[in-house]
Each structure stands twice: as structure tokens, then as C-alpha cells.
Amino acid sequence: MDGDRVEILPTNPTNSMNPINPTNPTNPTKLVLSPAPHLRGKASIDRDMYIVVLALLFPAAGGVYFFGLYALLMLATAVACAVLTEYVTKSMRRRPFCMDGSAIVTGMLFALVMPPRSPLWIVAVGSIFCIAIGKEAFGGLGQNIFNPALAGRAFVAVSFAGALTRFITPTAGALMADGVTAATPLADGFATYRALFLGNVAGSMGETSALLILIGGAILLAFGLIKWQMPVFYIGTVAVLGLLLGEDPFFHVLAGGLMLGAFFMATDYVTSPLTTPGKIVFAVGAGILVILIRLWGVLPEGVAFSILLMNAVTPLIDRYIRPRPYGHVKRGRKEAAS
Amino acid sequence: MSGRFNAERVELFRQVGVRITEALGLRRKGGVHPPSRKFTSGRKIERAPLPETVILPLEQHVGAPAKATVKKGDEVKVGQMIAAAGGFVSAAIHATVSGTVKQLTTVASPLTGRPVPGVIIAADGKDEWIELAPVDPKGLSNEEIIARVQEAGIVGLGGATFPTHVKLSPPPEARITSIIVNGAECEPYSTADDRLMQEEPERIIAGLKIVMQLLSVNRAYIGIEKNKPEAIEQMQRAISAAKAAASLPPKVTVVAIPAKYPMGATKTLVQSILGVEVPAGGRAREVGTLVQNVATLAAIYDAVALGKPLVECVVTVTGLVNEPKNLIARFGTPASLLIELCGGGTHGADTVIFGGPMMGIAQSRCDTPILKGMSCVILAKSDIRTEKPCIRCGRCIDVCPMGLMPLQYVKFAQKGDFDDLADYHIANCFECGSCAYDCPANIPIVSYIKTGKRELWRQESQ
């Protein structure tokens, strides 16, 4: 719009002066043109992303507390690789690189869903896959079909299966200690509610503490970044289905990656439906898939694949679930007030 | 079928359904809460001095342009018609100063920036009016009222500039049962309607009475946003006084509506006050109501009772000026004059906006004239942000008062899939800008929508 000027108004010596800036005689009427609205809100992609980073710091801190400094090393590796990969791929595609925080979020999420003693080279390879294949190959931010962090997690799960099934017991507070190899609660079906809620169980680095994930989730809700419907319907479906099938609903909700998935993965803007009803369909579908995989699948855990599968049907959900436009359907209703 | 399924029960079930869908977040809310910045709601309306020259573009309304009826060198008085309506859906334009027609030329339209025919009048400073013919509106027939409105060149002063006489002549099958007076003024900064309601509620009520008489309606709602307590109080006082004098039917009430943008748009206002939606593609009269802006009603009173054509309106001059003011200005007054009256610009102002900040139009020059329906001139500092890719956050869908999916318009417009736009009801969009206001990716969604509408319209007309 800029520079699109029509200056055919007859100039009038008294009126053509510039009352905005009378001291600028060279270009007395230079004004900036821009399309409406001229007032903009404070929402920005960067702000959204850094709020997510802030919220993720809680489960990340939990990972470090429960599984030692090695967890911090994994986080740093994943984030560094993600940001670097974004920079390289953007340069290769000759697109401007901007530090909008989305690569940090992907890197952090990827590290948080990895087993706490994963070899660093696998973390690096996975993180590079997240950005290069999971996001940039589709066209960058906003274009990817699958949640990049989960795409990377699925990639390393199938590529390096042997190295990634070794989970360890938490060593709460002892940062340098080495945990003992142990089965996750979902695999051996045993843990107290208290341990599950606080996170003092074996599991992926950032998935074990429901408490810390809830704090992070509360931050996202408080800033209006996510809608409550997604986690509530997702977790609710798992709980209700678990109950109906004679399982322990609390165990199914607290064990495994459901909490982290429900608050941080399923709610990913790019790969989840646009409308609230669409989000509810997504959440319920993902919840059903979690139970199906956990009870009848070969894997002990199904959160990552449930979300990836629902990511795939998101375009379909968006195609058929749209808001009802104002003035449609209700056609012909007479004035109610008279 | 009585007993178990009577109307009361059905209504009760409906209400429960509404509550449940509301609680689940499935009902359309729409709207945004921009900072109100109504600096001038406590400032009395002042009369701006007459300009030396007025520039009157002949397109100041929706519909056919007016046709000039004067020629260069003609002496004109204030209120004298200088351009006749170019058809039924059009409006006459009157001289706003007394003096000499200096030029019939082409001027840049403040609305579109495109060249349009215009008349330039040099003022003689005497401010001589044409002879006015005041009458008692009670004795006028409907045809006479419409004729007086039409002759006065009145258009919707809320910003839509639709010729008022057309709106006041609904087809006979339209059963209008109520009038909604639009005193919402939801645009930030603007306080012209607010001040008018505070200072001259009687004039607005007198205009309302004429419209109610014309359409034989005895119910009216005056919708005012809750953030204007003084306006609500003054309007209520004036209504009570009129009711006490038995000159106003009892079913005229002030309705305090939530302060939310775009509450003042016809469709959102009708929904807020009557609880019904205007059918898509239809007008408010299809749900039995007619919406009139407060300033338009005051102008109707002036035209019908006093015989005074529309030559001026209240303009809020605000934003980055030294002293924001509410001014009565004649149409055709260059904005630069009004800005000077407010002490000029400050703080690096580099944008002049006609209208509110949400839907207003940035001007390429400071001396563009103000026109009918422009109740606000804002000096602002430009805030140009880099457009980023859409992250599908869905905020635009949440804030759209029309229940549309603005991000899809951006996608289709970028890809050139203009056919898909109609499928997503792009015609329902009235370009309020709520989506672009809340977009974290700084996408100028409204510009994409305008392009999309234009292309779709062009393809359909081929």
C-alpha cells in the first residue's frame, strides 16, 4: 500500500502546510499509508513461543531434578541442534531466519519425551530430523502436518529401538547419581499415585511429573495460548474409557506421556484443528487411540502415536467442522422481543 | 402434545442447550477489546472556525455519485444544493460555506484515494444560509418526511454513509416493529456520538420521534456501550422528560450493551439487543427492526423539523495531537485545519486516519477534506509490522463476530483460489478488522479479504 499516492488535490497555500511537522519544509505532506486496522493487539508469534518455553521450563526442571544433570545435557543438545538445523535449512531455502522461538519449543519438547539416558548422538539426530524433515521439508512454520517433536520421537523410536527402551529409576535431587535400569509404570503396571503425581517414577525425561506439567499447562491457559477443551477432553476420554474397560483411570491419566501430550503436544496450533468443536473431536479421538494402543497394541505407551494419527486427520476435521456463520440456519426467525 | 412438550418446556430445554454449548465454548462470541483511548469524552463540542476553502467530492455516500448543479463562478449560500442525487440510492450534496464556486474539478477521494469529481468553494466568510423552512413534523405526511430527508442529503453518519431516505423507505412487506438507535460507538478514540448524546439528547430523541412516526413503530431501543455512563444517563433523562410530556411512547428504553468492538456494527448490535441474527445477505428489516445512528437521527430532526440540509457533523480530532477536541466541522474542511486547531501533531505522528483506528482510512495528505460520515480524525504513529506465516492459532476465528474463518481467506487469496472464498461465506465479512487486530503473525487479513472479494466479484461478473 505504501507509496500509492494520488496527489491531484489542488494545493491551497494555507491548507497544504503540514501541521503535523511544520519544521519539515522539504516534504511537507509526507504521510505513511497502511491498511486498516491501524491499531494492533499485542499478540505475536515470538511472544506465544517464549511463553511456551517458559511453561516448558517446569517439566524440564523436573527432568533435571529426577534424572540428573545428564537430562540438562540432553535438553541443551536438542535445543542447539533444533535451532542450528532451522538456521541451516532456512539458509538452504534462501528464506530469512528469525529467532521466533519455535525451534526452541520443538527442541525442548523432543528432549522431554526421550528416555532420560538416551545417547546424545541419538538426541542430536532426532532433533535434526524434527526440524529438517518434520517442519522445514513441509515449508516451515505453520505448514507441517505432524507435530515436529513427535515426528522426531517416532523416527528415533523406530530407528534406534534398542537404545531407547532402557528407562531408569529417578534419583531425585542427586544430580550426578546414576539411576538403575527399571521398567516404566505403564510397562510393569506398578507405582503409587503420589509418586506418579510428583514424578518420582521411571519414564521419559519430562513426562513423569503431572504436577509440573499442570503448572506449565496453567501458564499456557492463563496467557490464553491453549483452550481448556483440548487437555480436558483428551485426558477425560482416557479416564472414562479406562474406567469403562475396568482399568484404573487415575493410573492411565498419570502414567506415561498423557499429561505432557495433552497440554503441550495436542494443543500445537499448527497440527491441531482450528475450531473449538474440532479440537474436541481431535481430543476425544486421540484419547480413544491412547486406550486402544495401551490395552491392545504392541507398545506400552500410545500418546505419541495417538497425537500423530490425529494430526493426520486434522485437515479433514477442519474441512467438515466449521463455525456456523452469523445469519445462517436461523433464517426467517421473527423478532423475538416484540 | 400439550402437557409434556409445551412451549415452556421446549424453551427450557433450549435454554439448557444454550448453557451447555456456552460452557463448552462452542457458541460464537467474537469481538475484541482494543484499548478505548477515548481522551475526549469529557470535552465539550466546540465549533470549528469556517475554512477559507471547502473541497466537496461528489461521492460522499454509498450509491451513485451526485451530479454537480453549479458551475464555476456561481455564488452559493450555506445549504444550497450544489450536486443533485444521481439516482434513488444516492444523496444530494450542499454547499457548506457561503461564497463562490471556484472550480469544478477532480479530487482524490478520501475514501478510496481514487480521483472523483468534486466542487471547490471559496468561502466569503459571511456564512449566509439559504432560507430555512421549519415545520412541525407531526403535521407532515410520510412522503413529505422522506422528501425532506432526501432533499437534505442525509446519509448514515455512523460511517456506512448509506442514503437515509432509502433506509427509511422499506418495502411494504417489511414489518418494522422496532427502531434500534445506535449509540454504541465501539471504535476506540472516537467520542463524537458520545458527546452528542451527552450534550444534545433532545435532538436525537426528536429525530427518533420522527422516524417512529414515519414507520408507525412504538418500540425503540437505544443501545449504548456500558463504558459511556454519562451518555446513558443523559439519554435516560431526556427520555424520561419526553415520556413525562407524553410525547414519547413508553416502550422506548436505553439498553446498556457490553463494551466490545465491533458492537456498533448493525448485525452485532441487532443480535446484542434483540437476541436474533439478521439473515445472511439480508438487512436488519428482515428481523423487523431498523438501525439508525444517533448523529443521523439528529440530522433527520434538523432536516425534517428545521429544514436544514446536512452540512456539518461532530468530528473527534484526537490521537497524537497536542489537545484532542470534539469539533463541529463543515464538510469539505481540510483535516489539516482541524489538526491545527488541536495544536498540531506530537510524538512523531506520521499517519492521518479518517474514521476510527479499526476501520478508518489512512490519508495520503493532511489536507484531505472531511466528509459525511467521518466522525473521527486520528493522528497516529505508523505501526508497520513484518508479516509472518500463519501458525493456525485460530484467534481470527475466535474473534470474528460473523463466525467466519478469516485465515482461510488469506490462504485462498495467497494461492489464488478465489472460488473457494464463496464456499467460506466471504460476503458475510464486513471488514471490522478484529481478526487482523489479534493476529500474532501480523497478517493484514482485511487487505487479503478485500482483494479476495474484489477478485471473486470480478470472476462472478464475467
PDB file of C-alpha atoms in Angstrom, chain B residues 117-376:
ATOM      1  CA  PRO B 117     -15.415  14.743  -9.412  1.00  0.00           C
ATOM      2  CA  GLY B 118     -15.506  17.492  -6.845  1.00  0.00           C
ATOM      3  CA  VAL B 119     -16.571  21.070  -6.258  1.00  0.00           C
ATOM      4  CA  ILE B 120     -14.316  23.634  -4.617  1.00  0.00           C
ATOM      5  CA  ILE B 121     -15.908  26.626  -2.984  1.00  0.00           C
ATOM      6  CA  ALA B 122     -14.066  29.738  -1.820  1.00  0.00           C
ATOM      7  CA  ALA B 123     -15.757  30.997   1.346  1.00  0.00           C
ATOM      8  CA  ASP B 124     -16.708  34.660   1.680  1.00  0.00           C
ATOM      9  CA  GLY B 125     -16.649  34.413   5.465  1.00  0.00           C
ATOM     10  CA  LYS B 126     -20.227  35.689   5.802  1.00  0.00           C
ATOM     11  CA  ASP B 127     -21.774  32.275   6.424  1.00  0.00           C
ATOM     12  CA  GLU B 128     -25.062  33.237   4.789  1.00  0.00           C
ATOM     13  CA  TRP B 129     -27.640  30.458   4.896  1.00  0.00           C
ATOM     14  CA  ILE B 130     -30.409  29.663   2.450  1.00  0.00           C
ATOM     15  CA  GLU B 131     -33.859  30.402   3.778  1.00  0.00           C
ATOM     16  CA  LEU B 132     -34.893  27.561   6.057  1.00  0.00           C
ATOM     17  CA  ALA B 133     -38.488  26.400   6.341  1.00  0.00           C
ATOM     18  CA  PRO B 134     -39.150  24.987   9.824  1.00  0.00           C
ATOM     19  CA  VAL B 135     -42.334  22.945  10.251  1.00  0.00           C
ATOM     20  CA  ASP B 136     -43.925  20.807  12.918  1.00  0.00           C
ATOM     21  CA  PRO B 137     -43.107  17.219  11.856  1.00  0.00           C
ATOM     22  CA  LYS B 138     -46.378  15.969  13.363  1.00  0.00           C
ATOM     23  CA  GLY B 139     -48.337  17.551  10.554  1.00  0.00           C
ATOM     24  CA  LEU B 140     -46.215  16.032   7.780  1.00  0.00           C
ATOM     25  CA  SER B 141     -47.195  13.027   5.702  1.00  0.00           C
ATOM     26  CA  ASN B 142     -44.796  10.135   5.299  1.00  0.00           C
ATOM     27  CA  GLU B 143     -43.952  11.208   1.752  1.00  0.00           C
ATOM     28  CA  GLU B 144     -43.166  14.732   2.936  1.00  0.00           C
ATOM     29  CA  ILE B 145     -40.859  13.415   5.677  1.00  0.00           C
ATOM     30  CA  ILE B 146     -38.979  11.175   3.238  1.00  0.00           C
ATOM     31  CA  ALA B 147     -38.752  14.057   0.743  1.00  0.00           C
ATOM     32  CA  ARG B 148     -37.276  16.377   3.370  1.00  0.00           C
ATOM     33  CA  VAL B 149     -34.721  13.745   4.417  1.00  0.00           C
ATOM     34  CA  GLN B 150     -33.833  13.134   0.787  1.00  0.00           C
ATOM     35  CA  GLU B 151     -33.505  16.847  -0.031  1.00  0.00           C
ATOM     36  CA  ALA B 152     -31.225  17.340   2.956  1.00  0.00           C
ATOM     37  CA  GLY B 153     -28.796  14.758   1.594  1.00  0.00           C
ATOM     38  CA  ILE B 154     -28.713  12.699   4.767  1.00  0.00           C
ATOM     39  CA  VAL B 155     -26.645   9.522   4.836  1.00  0.00           C
ATOM     40  CA  GLY B 156     -25.826   7.093   7.643  1.00  0.00           C
ATOM     41  CA  LEU B 157     -23.399   9.069   9.785  1.00  0.00           C
ATOM     42  CA  GLY B 158     -22.108   6.075  11.708  1.00  0.00           C
ATOM     43  CA  GLY B 159     -19.663   5.604   8.861  1.00  0.00           C
ATOM     44  CA  ALA B 160     -21.647   3.470   6.412  1.00  0.00           C
ATOM     45  CA  THR B 161     -22.929   6.563   4.527  1.00  0.00           C
ATOM     46  CA  PHE B 162     -25.925   4.680   3.131  1.00  0.00           C
ATOM     47  CA  PRO B 163     -28.568   7.191   1.942  1.00  0.00           C
ATOM     48  CA  THR B 164     -31.022   7.522   4.827  1.00  0.00           C
ATOM     49  CA  HIS B 165     -34.145   8.152   2.763  1.00  0.00           C
ATOM     50  CA  VAL B 166     -33.646   4.733   1.156  1.00  0.00           C
ATOM     51  CA  LYS B 167     -33.349   3.067   4.540  1.00  0.00           C
ATOM     52  CA  LEU B 168     -36.468   4.914   5.719  1.00  0.00           C
ATOM     53  CA  SER B 169     -38.484   3.618   2.754  1.00  0.00           C
ATOM     54  CA  PRO B 170     -38.653  -0.108   3.480  1.00  0.00           C
ATOM     55  CA  PRO B 171     -40.700  -2.216   1.066  1.00  0.00           C
ATOM     56  CA  PRO B 172     -44.320  -2.665   2.223  1.00  0.00           C
ATOM     57  CA  GLU B 173     -43.785  -6.349   3.052  1.00  0.00           C
ATOM     58  CA  ALA B 174     -41.135  -5.466   5.648  1.00  0.00           C
ATOM     59  CA  ARG B 175     -42.874  -5.301   9.015  1.00  0.00           C
ATOM     60  CA  ILE B 176     -40.772  -2.973  11.085  1.00  0.00           C
ATOM     61  CA  THR B 177     -41.722  -3.281  14.749  1.00  0.00           C
ATOM     62  CA  SER B 178     -38.841  -1.522  16.448  1.00  0.00           C
ATOM     63  CA  ILE B 179     -36.115   1.048  15.944  1.00  0.00           C
ATOM     64  CA  ILE B 180     -32.633   0.499  17.285  1.00  0.00           C
ATOM     65  CA  VAL B 181     -30.707   3.671  17.970  1.00  0.00           C
ATOM     66  CA  ASN B 182     -27.006   3.051  17.561  1.00  0.00           C
ATOM     67  CA  GLY B 183     -25.101   4.896  20.256  1.00  0.00           C
ATOM     68  CA  ALA B 184     -22.546   2.131  20.703  1.00  0.00           C
ATOM     69  CA  GLU B 185     -19.570   3.988  19.248  1.00  0.00           C
ATOM     70  CA  CYS B 186     -17.328   0.971  19.651  1.00  0.00           C
ATOM     71  CA  GLU B 187     -14.349   2.344  17.715  1.00  0.00           C
ATOM     72  CA  PRO B 188     -11.534   3.430  20.025  1.00  0.00           C
ATOM     73  CA  TYR B 189     -10.680   7.164  20.188  1.00  0.00           C
ATOM     74  CA  SER B 190     -13.982   8.358  18.707  1.00  0.00           C
ATOM     75  CA  THR B 191     -16.257  10.330  21.036  1.00  0.00           C
ATOM     76  CA  ALA B 192     -18.427  12.288  18.594  1.00  0.00           C
ATOM     77  CA  ASP B 193     -21.587  10.244  19.239  1.00  0.00           C
ATOM     78  CA  ASP B 194     -20.806  10.048  22.949  1.00  0.00           C
ATOM     79  CA  ARG B 195     -20.633  13.863  23.236  1.00  0.00           C
ATOM     80  CA  LEU B 196     -23.723  14.333  21.080  1.00  0.00           C
ATOM     81  CA  MET B 197     -25.675  12.038  23.419  1.00  0.00           C
ATOM     82  CA  GLN B 198     -24.334  13.900  26.455  1.00  0.00           C
ATOM     83  CA  GLU B 199     -24.963  17.382  25.113  1.00  0.00           C
ATOM     84  CA  GLU B 200     -27.951  17.160  22.803  1.00  0.00           C
ATOM     85  CA  PRO B 201     -30.023  14.116  23.724  1.00  0.00           C
ATOM     86  CA  GLU B 202     -33.214  16.060  22.953  1.00  0.00           C
ATOM     87  CA  ARG B 203     -32.226  16.484  19.319  1.00  0.00           C
ATOM     88  CA  ILE B 204     -31.590  12.742  18.985  1.00  0.00           C
ATOM     89  CA  ILE B 205     -34.926  11.923  20.620  1.00  0.00           C
ATOM     90  CA  ALA B 206     -36.701  14.408  18.378  1.00  0.00           C
ATOM     91  CA  GLY B 207     -35.176  12.652  15.359  1.00  0.00           C
ATOM     92  CA  LEU B 208     -36.178   9.284  16.792  1.00  0.00           C
ATOM     93  CA  LYS B 209     -39.758  10.506  17.216  1.00  0.00           C
ATOM     94  CA  ILE B 210     -39.887  11.473  13.543  1.00  0.00           C
ATOM     95  CA  VAL B 211     -38.626   8.041  12.451  1.00  0.00           C
ATOM     96  CA  MET B 212     -41.073   6.291  14.800  1.00  0.00           C
ATOM     97  CA  GLN B 213     -43.920   8.400  13.448  1.00  0.00           C
ATOM     98  CA  LEU B 214     -42.864   7.654   9.862  1.00  0.00           C
ATOM     99  CA  LEU B 215     -42.731   3.892  10.334  1.00  0.00           C
ATOM    100  CA  SER B 216     -45.608   3.822  12.881  1.00  0.00           C
ATOM    101  CA  VAL B 217     -43.469   1.986  15.390  1.00  0.00           C
ATOM    102  CA  ASN B 218     -43.909   2.374  19.136  1.00  0.00           C
ATOM    103  CA  ARG B 219     -40.852   0.499  20.369  1.00  0.00           C
ATOM    104  CA  ALA B 220     -37.266   1.702  20.333  1.00  0.00           C
ATOM    105  CA  TYR B 221     -34.032   0.591  21.952  1.00  0.00           C
ATOM    106  CA  ILE B 222     -31.161   2.983  22.408  1.00  0.00           C
ATOM    107  CA  GLY B 223     -28.032   0.842  22.512  1.00  0.00           C
ATOM    108  CA  ILE B 224     -25.113   2.492  24.296  1.00  0.00           C
ATOM    109  CA  GLU B 225     -21.925   0.745  25.383  1.00  0.00           C
ATOM    110  CA  LYS B 226     -21.515   0.436  29.142  1.00  0.00           C
ATOM    111  CA  ASN B 227     -18.306   2.460  29.061  1.00  0.00           C
ATOM    112  CA  LYS B 228     -20.305   5.669  28.435  1.00  0.00           C
ATOM    113  CA  PRO B 229     -22.171   6.186  31.715  1.00  0.00           C
ATOM    114  CA  GLU B 230     -22.716   9.939  31.148  1.00  0.00           C
ATOM    115  CA  ALA B 231     -24.269   9.351  27.729  1.00  0.00           C
ATOM    116  CA  ILE B 232     -26.527   6.652  29.174  1.00  0.00           C
ATOM    117  CA  GLU B 233     -27.578   8.996  31.986  1.00  0.00           C
ATOM    118  CA  GLN B 234     -28.295  11.950  29.716  1.00  0.00           C
ATOM    119  CA  MET B 235     -30.250   9.863  27.218  1.00  0.00           C
ATOM    120  CA  GLN B 236     -32.286   8.314  30.041  1.00  0.00           C
ATOM    121  CA  ARG B 237     -33.008  11.741  31.483  1.00  0.00           C
ATOM    122  CA  ALA B 238     -34.140  13.090  28.122  1.00  0.00           C
ATOM    123  CA  ILE B 239     -36.329  10.041  27.518  1.00  0.00           C
ATOM    124  CA  SER B 240     -37.980  10.331  30.920  1.00  0.00           C
ATOM    125  CA  ALA B 241     -38.660  14.004  30.294  1.00  0.00           C
ATOM    126  CA  ALA B 242     -40.170  13.246  26.884  1.00  0.00           C
ATOM    127  CA  LYS B 243     -42.272  10.441  28.340  1.00  0.00           C
ATOM    128  CA  ALA B 244     -43.488  12.757  31.125  1.00  0.00           C
ATOM    129  CA  ALA B 245     -44.558  15.219  28.455  1.00  0.00           C
ATOM    130  CA  ALA B 246     -46.362  12.276  26.786  1.00  0.00           C
ATOM    131  CA  SER B 247     -44.515  12.922  23.555  1.00  0.00           C
ATOM    132  CA  LEU B 248     -42.711   9.585  23.545  1.00  0.00           C
ATOM    133  CA  PRO B 249     -44.266   6.111  23.767  1.00  0.00           C
ATOM    134  CA  PRO B 250     -43.445   4.148  26.939  1.00  0.00           C
ATOM    135  CA  LYS B 251     -41.632   1.393  25.042  1.00  0.00           C
ATOM    136  CA  VAL B 252     -38.527   3.465  24.390  1.00  0.00           C
ATOM    137  CA  THR B 253     -35.624   2.271  26.512  1.00  0.00           C
ATOM    138  CA  VAL B 254     -31.904   2.729  26.843  1.00  0.00           C
ATOM    139  CA  VAL B 255     -30.040  -0.590  26.688  1.00  0.00           C
ATOM    140  CA  ALA B 256     -26.539  -0.661  28.157  1.00  0.00           C
ATOM    141  CA  ILE B 257     -24.633  -3.091  25.948  1.00  0.00           C
ATOM    142  CA  PRO B 258     -21.221  -4.658  26.596  1.00  0.00           C
ATOM    143  CA  ALA B 259     -18.263  -2.503  25.568  1.00  0.00           C
ATOM    144  CA  LYS B 260     -16.723  -4.648  22.885  1.00  0.00           C
ATOM    145  CA  TYR B 261     -15.568  -4.000  19.357  1.00  0.00           C
ATOM    146  CA  PRO B 262     -17.433  -4.198  16.882  1.00  0.00           C
ATOM    147  CA  MET B 263     -20.601  -3.746  18.962  1.00  0.00           C
ATOM    148  CA  GLY B 264     -21.684  -0.774  16.880  1.00  0.00           C
ATOM    149  CA  ALA B 265     -21.950  -2.749  13.648  1.00  0.00           C
ATOM    150  CA  THR B 266     -25.585  -3.213  12.639  1.00  0.00           C
ATOM    151  CA  LYS B 267     -25.544  -7.004  12.810  1.00  0.00           C
ATOM    152  CA  THR B 268     -23.799  -7.326  16.144  1.00  0.00           C
ATOM    153  CA  LEU B 269     -25.975  -4.576  17.612  1.00  0.00           C
ATOM    154  CA  VAL B 270     -29.193  -6.280  16.476  1.00  0.00           C
ATOM    155  CA  GLN B 271     -28.023  -9.555  17.950  1.00  0.00           C
ATOM    156  CA  SER B 272     -26.983  -7.926  21.203  1.00  0.00           C
ATOM    157  CA  ILE B 273     -30.265  -6.068  21.668  1.00  0.00           C
ATOM    158  CA  LEU B 274     -32.901  -8.350  20.140  1.00  0.00           C
ATOM    159  CA  GLY B 275     -31.120 -11.676  20.533  1.00  0.00           C
ATOM    160  CA  VAL B 276     -31.711 -12.602  16.894  1.00  0.00           C
ATOM    161  CA  GLU B 277     -29.404 -12.738  13.911  1.00  0.00           C
ATOM    162  CA  VAL B 278     -30.020 -10.845  10.720  1.00  0.00           C
ATOM    163  CA  PRO B 279     -30.217 -13.460   7.930  1.00  0.00           C
ATOM    164  CA  ALA B 280     -27.014 -13.628   5.890  1.00  0.00           C
ATOM    165  CA  GLY B 281     -27.128 -11.277   2.944  1.00  0.00           C
ATOM    166  CA  GLY B 282     -30.196  -9.578   4.418  1.00  0.00           C
ATOM    167  CA  ARG B 283     -30.896  -6.302   6.154  1.00  0.00           C
ATOM    168  CA  ALA B 284     -31.991  -5.588   9.711  1.00  0.00           C
ATOM    169  CA  ARG B 285     -35.554  -5.017   8.497  1.00  0.00           C
ATOM    170  CA  GLU B 286     -35.828  -8.771   7.860  1.00  0.00           C
ATOM    171  CA  VAL B 287     -35.923  -9.234  11.617  1.00  0.00           C
ATOM    172  CA  GLY B 288     -38.343  -6.349  11.960  1.00  0.00           C
ATOM    173  CA  THR B 289     -36.032  -3.605  13.005  1.00  0.00           C
ATOM    174  CA  LEU B 290     -34.249  -0.571  11.654  1.00  0.00           C
ATOM    175  CA  VAL B 291     -30.943   0.716  12.979  1.00  0.00           C
ATOM    176  CA  GLN B 292     -30.147   4.431  13.000  1.00  0.00           C
ATOM    177  CA  ASN B 293     -27.040   6.106  14.317  1.00  0.00           C
ATOM    178  CA  VAL B 294     -27.533   8.895  16.884  1.00  0.00           C
ATOM    179  CA  ALA B 295     -25.896  11.533  14.684  1.00  0.00           C
ATOM    180  CA  THR B 296     -28.124  10.506  11.764  1.00  0.00           C
ATOM    181  CA  LEU B 297     -31.201  10.933  13.959  1.00  0.00           C
ATOM    182  CA  ALA B 298     -30.064  14.417  14.960  1.00  0.00           C
ATOM    183  CA  ALA B 299     -29.584  15.216  11.263  1.00  0.00           C
ATOM    184  CA  ILE B 300     -33.066  13.858  10.483  1.00  0.00           C
ATOM    185  CA  TYR B 301     -34.510  16.194  13.098  1.00  0.00           C
ATOM    186  CA  ASP B 302     -32.611  19.153  11.617  1.00  0.00           C
ATOM    187  CA  ALA B 303     -33.799  18.292   8.124  1.00  0.00           C
ATOM    188  CA  VAL B 304     -37.439  17.479   8.823  1.00  0.00           C
ATOM    189  CA  ALA B 305     -38.275  19.953  11.587  1.00  0.00           C
ATOM    190  CA  LEU B 306     -35.893  22.798  10.745  1.00  0.00           C
ATOM    191  CA  GLY B 307     -35.493  22.254   7.008  1.00  0.00           C
ATOM    192  CA  LYS B 308     -31.717  22.281   7.408  1.00  0.00           C
ATOM    193  CA  PRO B 309     -29.614  20.274   4.952  1.00  0.00           C
ATOM    194  CA  LEU B 310     -26.722  18.153   6.168  1.00  0.00           C
ATOM    195  CA  VAL B 311     -23.657  20.408   6.048  1.00  0.00           C
ATOM    196  CA  GLU B 312     -21.728  19.585   9.197  1.00  0.00           C
ATOM    197  CA  CYS B 313     -21.120  16.967  11.834  1.00  0.00           C
ATOM    198  CA  VAL B 314     -19.204  16.402  15.048  1.00  0.00           C
ATOM    199  CA  VAL B 315     -15.645  15.250  14.426  1.00  0.00           C
ATOM    200  CA  THR B 316     -13.343  13.964  17.147  1.00  0.00           C
ATOM    201  CA  VAL B 317      -9.806  15.121  16.360  1.00  0.00           C
ATOM    202  CA  THR B 318      -7.572  13.021  18.509  1.00  0.00           C
ATOM    203  CA  GLY B 319      -4.592  10.751  18.820  1.00  0.00           C
ATOM    204  CA  LEU B 320      -1.163  12.357  18.772  1.00  0.00           C
ATOM    205  CA  VAL B 321      -2.409  15.950  18.691  1.00  0.00           C
ATOM    206  CA  ASN B 322      -1.472  18.357  21.437  1.00  0.00           C
ATOM    207  CA  GLU B 323      -5.030  18.980  22.525  1.00  0.00           C
ATOM    208  CA  PRO B 324      -7.650  16.452  21.378  1.00  0.00           C
ATOM    209  CA  LYS B 325     -11.067  18.007  20.794  1.00  0.00           C
ATOM    210  CA  ASN B 326     -14.604  17.357  19.624  1.00  0.00           C
ATOM    211  CA  LEU B 327     -15.320  19.853  16.856  1.00  0.00           C
ATOM    212  CA  ILE B 328     -18.352  20.677  14.765  1.00  0.00           C
ATOM    213  CA  ALA B 329     -16.922  20.996  11.296  1.00  0.00           C
ATOM    214  CA  ARG B 330     -18.420  21.733   7.925  1.00  0.00           C
ATOM    215  CA  PHE B 331     -17.936  19.022   5.331  1.00  0.00           C
ATOM    216  CA  GLY B 332     -15.094  19.843   2.990  1.00  0.00           C
ATOM    217  CA  THR B 333     -12.954  21.313   5.754  1.00  0.00           C
ATOM    218  CA  PRO B 334      -9.362  20.159   5.260  1.00  0.00           C
ATOM    219  CA  ALA B 335      -8.262  17.899   8.093  1.00  0.00           C
ATOM    220  CA  SER B 336      -5.079  19.969   8.425  1.00  0.00           C
ATOM    221  CA  LEU B 337      -7.175  22.908   9.650  1.00  0.00           C
ATOM    222  CA  LEU B 338      -8.773  20.761  12.352  1.00  0.00           C
ATOM    223  CA  ILE B 339      -5.406  19.350  13.354  1.00  0.00           C
ATOM    224  CA  GLU B 340      -4.027  22.890  13.677  1.00  0.00           C
ATOM    225  CA  LEU B 341      -6.989  23.796  15.882  1.00  0.00           C
ATOM    226  CA  CYS B 342      -5.916  20.982  18.163  1.00  0.00           C
ATOM    227  CA  GLY B 343      -2.392  22.308  18.455  1.00  0.00           C
ATOM    228  CA  GLY B 344      -0.788  20.202  15.726  1.00  0.00           C
ATOM    229  CA  GLY B 345       0.864  16.846  15.979  1.00  0.00           C
ATOM    230  CA  THR B 346       3.259  15.466  18.565  1.00  0.00           C
ATOM    231  CA  HIS B 347       5.375  12.403  19.257  1.00  0.00           C
ATOM    232  CA  GLY B 348       6.434  11.685  15.709  1.00  0.00           C
ATOM    233  CA  ALA B 349       2.934  11.360  14.282  1.00  0.00           C
ATOM    234  CA  ASP B 350       3.142  10.330  10.648  1.00  0.00           C
ATOM    235  CA  THR B 351      -0.290   8.930   9.818  1.00  0.00           C
ATOM    236  CA  VAL B 352      -3.646  10.647   9.437  1.00  0.00           C
ATOM    237  CA  ILE B 353      -6.650   8.362   9.755  1.00  0.00           C
ATOM    238  CA  PHE B 354     -10.200   9.297   8.800  1.00  0.00           C
ATOM    239  CA  GLY B 355     -12.636   7.285  10.878  1.00  0.00           C
ATOM    240  CA  GLY B 356     -11.807   5.030  13.785  1.00  0.00           C
ATOM    241  CA  PRO B 357      -8.499   3.196  14.128  1.00  0.00           C
ATOM    242  CA  MET B 358     -10.077  -0.175  13.375  1.00  0.00           C
ATOM    243  CA  MET B 359     -11.897   0.591  10.129  1.00  0.00           C
ATOM    244  CA  GLY B 360     -10.663   4.071   9.258  1.00  0.00           C
ATOM    245  CA  ILE B 361      -8.761   5.050   6.154  1.00  0.00           C
ATOM    246  CA  ALA B 362      -5.188   6.362   6.183  1.00  0.00           C
ATOM    247  CA  GLN B 363      -4.873   9.537   4.148  1.00  0.00           C
ATOM    248  CA  SER B 364      -2.081  10.376   1.753  1.00  0.00           C
ATOM    249  CA  ARG B 365      -2.236  14.086   2.605  1.00  0.00           C
ATOM    250  CA  CYS B 366      -3.157  16.066   5.691  1.00  0.00           C
ATOM    251  CA  ASP B 367      -5.334  18.481   3.756  1.00  0.00           C
ATOM    252  CA  THR B 368      -7.885  15.963   2.528  1.00  0.00           C
ATOM    253  CA  PRO B 369     -11.373  17.184   3.344  1.00  0.00           C
ATOM    254  CA  ILE B 370     -13.601  15.559   5.909  1.00  0.00           C
ATOM    255  CA  LEU B 371     -16.845  14.188   4.508  1.00  0.00           C
ATOM    256  CA  LYS B 372     -20.236  12.943   5.591  1.00  0.00           C
ATOM    257  CA  GLY B 373     -19.928  10.041   7.978  1.00  0.00           C
ATOM    258  CA  MET B 374     -16.394  10.815   9.122  1.00  0.00           C
ATOM    259  CA  SER B 375     -16.732  11.409  12.789  1.00  0.00           C
ATOM    260  CA  CYS B 376     -13.108  10.990  13.708  1.00  0.00           C
TER     261      CYS B 376
END
